[in-house]
mmCIF file of C-alpha atoms in Angstrom:
data_model
loop_
_atom_site.group_PDB
_atom_site.id
_atom_site.type_symbol
_atom_site.label_atom_id
_atom_site.label_comp_id
_atom_site.label_asym_id
_atom_site.label_seq_id
_atom_site.Cartn_x
_atom_site.Cartn_y
_atom_site.Cartn_z
ATOM 1 C CA UNK Q 1 1.045 10.764 -14.242
ATOM 2 C CA UNK Q 2 3.605 8.103 -15.094
ATOM 3 C CA UNK Q 3 2.948 4.781 -16.805
ATOM 4 C CA UNK Q 4 4.481 1.423 -15.864
ATOM 5 C CA UNK Q 5 7.050 1.820 -18.650
ATOM 6 C CA UNK Q 6 7.956 5.343 -17.516
ATOM 7 C CA UNK Q 7 8.441 4.204 -13.912
ATOM 8 C CA UNK Q 8 10.546 1.268 -15.099
ATOM 9 C CA UNK Q 9 12.639 3.594 -17.267
ATOM 10 C CA UNK Q 10 13.227 5.952 -14.334
ATOM 11 C CA UNK Q 11 14.439 2.971 -12.272
ATOM 12 C CA UNK Q 12 16.613 1.686 -15.135
ATOM 13 C CA UNK Q 13 18.083 5.151 -15.676
ATOM 14 C CA UNK Q 14 19.189 5.241 -12.028
ATOM 15 C CA UNK Q 15 21.275 2.170 -12.860
ATOM 16 C CA UNK Q 16 22.655 3.521 -16.121
ATOM 17 C CA UNK Q 17 20.846 0.672 -17.900
ATOM 18 C CA UNK Q 18 19.100 0.650 -21.270
ATOM 19 C CA UNK Q 19 15.494 1.833 -21.196
ATOM 20 C CA UNK Q 20 12.543 -0.099 -22.589
ATOM 21 C CA UNK Q 21 9.627 0.723 -24.885
ATOM 22 C CA UNK Q 22 7.298 -1.965 -23.511
ATOM 23 C CA UNK Q 23 7.160 -4.486 -20.691
ATOM 24 C CA UNK Q 24 6.898 -7.160 -23.368
ATOM 25 C CA UNK Q 25 10.199 -6.188 -25.073
ATOM 26 C CA UNK Q 26 12.488 -9.172 -25.550
ATOM 27 C CA UNK Q 27 15.211 -7.682 -23.342
ATOM 28 C CA UNK Q 28 16.514 -8.574 -19.905
ATOM 29 C CA UNK Q 29 15.477 -5.145 -18.602
ATOM 30 C CA UNK Q 30 11.864 -5.486 -19.794
ATOM 31 C CA UNK Q 31 11.546 -9.065 -18.542
ATOM 32 C CA UNK Q 32 12.834 -8.084 -15.102
ATOM 33 C CA UNK Q 33 10.602 -5.011 -14.916
ATOM 34 C CA UNK Q 34 7.624 -7.143 -15.914
ATOM 35 C CA UNK Q 35 8.523 -9.704 -13.236
ATOM 36 C CA UNK Q 36 8.921 -7.199 -10.389
ATOM 37 C CA UNK Q 37 6.608 -4.273 -11.128
ATOM 38 C CA UNK Q 38 3.188 -5.363 -9.809
ATOM 39 C CA UNK Q 39 4.528 -7.108 -6.701
ATOM 40 C CA UNK Q 40 6.712 -4.152 -5.752
ATOM 41 C CA UNK Q 41 3.905 -1.674 -6.447
ATOM 42 C CA UNK Q 42 1.703 -3.581 -3.960
ATOM 43 C CA UNK Q 43 4.541 -3.593 -1.428
ATOM 44 C CA UNK Q 44 4.984 0.183 -1.680
ATOM 45 C CA UNK Q 45 1.232 0.745 -1.359
ATOM 46 C CA UNK Q 46 1.216 -1.380 1.812
ATOM 47 C CA UNK Q 47 4.227 0.425 3.252
ATOM 48 C CA UNK Q 48 2.065 3.299 4.454
ATOM 49 C CA UNK Q 49 -1.153 5.229 4.152
ATOM 50 C CA UNK Q 50 -0.474 7.086 0.887
ATOM 51 C CA UNK Q 51 -3.443 9.378 0.302
ATOM 52 C CA UNK Q 52 -3.800 8.182 -3.295
ATOM 53 C CA UNK Q 53 -4.460 4.583 -2.216
ATOM 54 C CA UNK Q 54 -6.878 5.198 0.661
ATOM 55 C CA UNK Q 55 -10.472 4.344 -0.187
ATOM 56 C CA UNK Q 56 -13.717 3.972 1.753
ATOM 57 C CA UNK Q 57 -16.429 1.357 1.399
ATOM 58 C CA UNK Q 58 -19.570 0.019 3.023
ATOM 59 C CA UNK Q 59 -19.190 -3.740 3.153
ATOM 60 C CA UNK Q 60 -21.805 -6.264 2.100
ATOM 61 C CA UNK Q 61 -22.581 -8.961 4.618
ATOM 62 C CA UNK Q 62 -22.254 -12.489 3.241
ATOM 63 C CA UNK Q 63 -24.754 -15.278 3.873
ATOM 64 C CA UNK Q 64 -22.086 -17.280 5.692
ATOM 65 C CA UNK Q 65 -21.977 -17.237 9.479
ATOM 66 C CA UNK Q 66 -18.521 -17.709 10.997
ATOM 67 C CA UNK Q 67 -18.155 -21.031 12.810
ATOM 68 C CA UNK Q 68 -16.996 -19.366 16.035
ATOM 69 C CA UNK Q 69 -15.806 -16.107 17.672
ATOM 70 C CA UNK Q 70 -17.811 -13.720 15.458
ATOM 71 C CA UNK Q 71 -21.431 -13.293 14.396
ATOM 72 C CA UNK Q 72 -21.057 -11.822 10.893
ATOM 73 C CA UNK Q 73 -18.851 -12.092 7.823
ATOM 74 C CA UNK Q 74 -18.373 -9.270 5.297
ATOM 75 C CA UNK Q 75 -16.863 -9.282 1.809
ATOM 76 C CA UNK Q 76 -13.833 -6.984 1.486
ATOM 77 C CA UNK Q 77 -13.726 -4.746 -1.603
ATOM 78 C CA UNK Q 78 -12.458 -6.295 -4.835
ATOM 79 C CA UNK Q 79 -12.598 -3.257 -7.149
ATOM 80 C CA UNK Q 80 -10.251 -1.842 -6.142
ATOM 81 C CA UNK Q 81 -9.039 -4.789 -4.094
ATOM 82 C CA UNK Q 82 -8.490 -4.224 -0.381
ATOM 83 C CA UNK Q 83 -4.832 -4.753 0.515
ATOM 84 C CA UNK Q 84 -5.189 -3.674 4.153
ATOM 85 C CA UNK Q 85 -7.997 -2.429 6.397
ATOM 86 C CA UNK Q 86 -7.001 0.776 8.179
ATOM 87 C CA UNK Q 87 -10.046 1.137 10.394
ATOM 88 C CA UNK Q 88 -13.719 0.255 10.526
ATOM 89 C CA UNK Q 89 -16.750 2.431 11.241
ATOM 90 C CA UNK Q 90 -14.507 5.509 11.608
ATOM 91 C CA UNK Q 91 -13.286 4.262 14.968
ATOM 92 C CA UNK Q 92 -9.770 4.306 16.257
ATOM 93 C CA UNK Q 93 -7.858 1.057 15.823
ATOM 94 C CA UNK Q 94 -8.747 -1.430 18.534
ATOM 95 C CA UNK Q 95 -12.192 -0.026 19.376
ATOM 96 C CA UNK Q 96 -14.071 -2.643 17.340
ATOM 97 C CA UNK Q 97 -13.154 -6.310 17.498
ATOM 98 C CA UNK Q 98 -12.642 -7.853 14.060
ATOM 99 C CA UNK Q 99 -10.413 -10.226 12.114
ATOM 100 C CA UNK Q 100 -9.448 -10.422 8.456
ATOM 101 C CA UNK Q 101 -9.475 -13.938 7.032
ATOM 102 C CA UNK Q 102 -8.732 -14.167 3.329
ATOM 103 C CA UNK Q 103 -10.957 -11.663 1.566
ATOM 104 C CA UNK Q 104 -13.489 -11.511 4.417
ATOM 105 C CA UNK Q 105 -13.847 -9.351 7.516
ATOM 106 C CA UNK Q 106 -15.350 -11.065 10.576
ATOM 107 C CA UNK Q 107 -16.974 -9.050 13.362
ATOM 108 C CA UNK Q 108 -20.002 -8.787 15.639
ATOM 109 C CA UNK Q 109 -21.001 -5.426 14.113
ATOM 110 C CA UNK Q 110 -24.332 -5.417 12.233
ATOM 111 C CA UNK Q 111 -22.968 -3.074 9.542
ATOM 112 C CA UNK Q 112 -19.437 -2.168 8.549
ATOM 113 C CA UNK Q 113 -17.835 0.797 6.793
ATOM 114 C CA UNK Q 114 -14.077 0.733 6.294
ATOM 115 C CA UNK Q 115 -11.140 2.895 5.263
ATOM 116 C CA UNK Q 116 -8.631 0.751 3.453
ATOM 117 C CA UNK Q 117 -5.505 0.645 1.350
ATOM 118 C CA UNK Q 118 -6.614 -0.154 -2.184
ATOM 119 C CA UNK Q 119 -4.590 -2.004 -4.780
ATOM 120 C CA UNK Q 120 -4.251 0.531 -7.582
ATOM 121 C CA UNK Q 121 -3.392 -1.184 -10.855
ATOM 122 C CA UNK Q 122 -3.044 1.910 -13.027
ATOM 123 C CA UNK Q 123 0.106 3.897 -12.205
ATOM 124 C CA UNK Q 124 -1.645 7.012 -13.522
ATOM 125 C CA UNK Q 125 -3.573 6.894 -10.215
ATOM 126 C CA UNK Q 126 -0.369 6.948 -8.100
ATOM 127 C CA UNK Q 127 0.618 10.250 -6.548
ATOM 128 C CA UNK Q 128 4.139 11.555 -7.332
ATOM 129 C CA UNK Q 129 5.561 10.527 -3.942
ATOM 130 C CA UNK Q 130 4.296 6.954 -4.279
ATOM 131 C CA UNK Q 131 5.694 6.859 -7.838
ATOM 132 C CA UNK Q 132 9.111 8.032 -6.644
ATOM 133 C CA UNK Q 133 9.203 5.419 -3.870
ATOM 134 C CA UNK Q 134 8.273 2.663 -6.336
ATOM 135 C CA UNK Q 135 10.947 3.848 -8.769
ATOM 136 C CA UNK Q 136 13.672 3.587 -6.113
ATOM 137 C CA UNK Q 137 12.492 0.204 -4.786
ATOM 138 C CA UNK Q 138 12.329 -1.168 -8.336
ATOM 139 C CA UNK Q 139 15.845 0.116 -9.033
ATOM 140 C CA UNK Q 140 17.077 -1.669 -5.887
ATOM 141 C CA UNK Q 141 15.657 -4.975 -7.143
ATOM 142 C CA UNK Q 142 17.005 -4.456 -10.661
ATOM 143 C CA UNK Q 143 20.491 -3.450 -9.490
ATOM 144 C CA UNK Q 144 21.903 -6.937 -8.900
ATOM 145 C CA UNK Q 145 20.633 -8.721 -12.022
ATOM 146 C CA UNK Q 146 21.437 -5.774 -14.308
ATOM 147 C CA UNK Q 147 24.623 -4.310 -12.826
ATOM 148 C CA UNK Q 148 25.854 -7.048 -10.481
ATOM 149 C CA UNK Q 149 26.576 -4.256 -7.991
ATOM 150 C CA UNK Q 150 25.470 -5.524 -4.562
ATOM 151 C CA UNK Q 151 26.513 -2.324 -2.693
ATOM 152 C CA UNK Q 152 24.409 -0.269 -5.128
ATOM 153 C CA UNK Q 153 21.409 -2.514 -4.458
ATOM 154 C CA UNK Q 154 21.874 -2.028 -0.680
ATOM 155 C CA UNK Q 155 22.315 1.736 -1.119
ATOM 156 C CA UNK Q 156 19.120 1.980 -3.159
ATOM 157 C CA UNK Q 157 17.198 -0.107 -0.606
ATOM 158 C CA UNK Q 158 18.369 2.257 2.165
ATOM 159 C CA UNK Q 159 17.380 5.239 0.020
ATOM 160 C CA UNK Q 160 13.964 3.655 -0.429
ATOM 161 C CA UNK Q 161 13.358 3.286 3.323
ATOM 162 C CA UNK Q 162 14.412 6.890 3.971
ATOM 163 C CA UNK Q 163 12.335 8.133 1.041
ATOM 164 C CA UNK Q 164 9.222 6.312 2.247
ATOM 165 C CA UNK Q 165 9.501 7.919 5.682
ATOM 166 C CA UNK Q 166 10.035 11.362 4.166
ATOM 167 C CA UNK Q 167 7.323 11.085 1.514
ATOM 168 C CA UNK Q 168 4.733 9.602 3.887
ATOM 169 C CA UNK Q 169 5.385 12.440 6.328
ATOM 170 C CA UNK Q 170 4.694 14.973 3.579
ATOM 171 C CA UNK Q 171 1.730 13.009 2.212
ATOM 172 C CA UNK Q 172 0.229 12.747 5.697
ATOM 173 C CA UNK Q 173 0.089 16.530 6.087
ATOM 174 C CA UNK Q 174 -2.990 16.724 3.889
ATOM 175 C CA UNK Q 175 -6.403 17.216 5.453
ATOM 176 C CA UNK Q 176 -7.612 18.743 8.682
ATOM 177 C CA UNK Q 177 -5.852 18.105 11.934
ATOM 178 C CA UNK Q 178 -7.340 15.498 14.226
ATOM 179 C CA UNK Q 179 -8.774 16.864 17.443
ATOM 180 C CA UNK Q 180 -7.529 15.557 20.745
ATOM 181 C CA UNK Q 181 -10.461 14.880 23.040
ATOM 182 C CA UNK Q 182 -9.965 15.466 26.734
ATOM 183 C CA UNK Q 183 -9.757 12.352 28.823
ATOM 184 C CA UNK Q 184 -9.555 11.804 32.556
ATOM 185 C CA UNK Q 185 -5.766 11.754 32.297
ATOM 186 C CA UNK Q 186 -5.519 15.124 30.506
ATOM 187 C CA UNK Q 187 -8.119 16.716 32.805
ATOM 188 C CA UNK Q 188 -6.129 15.701 35.916
ATOM 189 C CA UNK Q 189 -3.092 17.638 34.657
#
């Protein structure tokens, strides 16, 4: 898979800009890539449930009791760091009452297992569709300072949003189909 420098060079190439050999090069391109890369990578990871960033964990309960509303506090994963909780205890969203506060999950549940979006720090762990989306978003941020071309920056940002929808649709086709369970409403029909 691609490295940070390779992803940056793909973004720079889209702009017709000079490529870099390292994020620590003493060039405008390298300095900008170094400034934007990690923040934009997190943003792309949070944009959707890319299969390469979904992880599972059983959470450890802390010794702290929340002051009000909830009975228990759990530590969210730090390696890899939890960027967003998708669901807890394999339930559908909304079935279990909980809140995220900082790096803690508060709930009344006596044990908690979560599916979450993890912060991947090594681009070698990104899948190709996530890498492509990051490349385009990075190019959109680099467009103005490198080329001064505001319409190009807007065009790349639009391409990014369309690409994310397309790539997440493809990425989401992996795995078995979810079963629809009959409910009173479907049985009436």
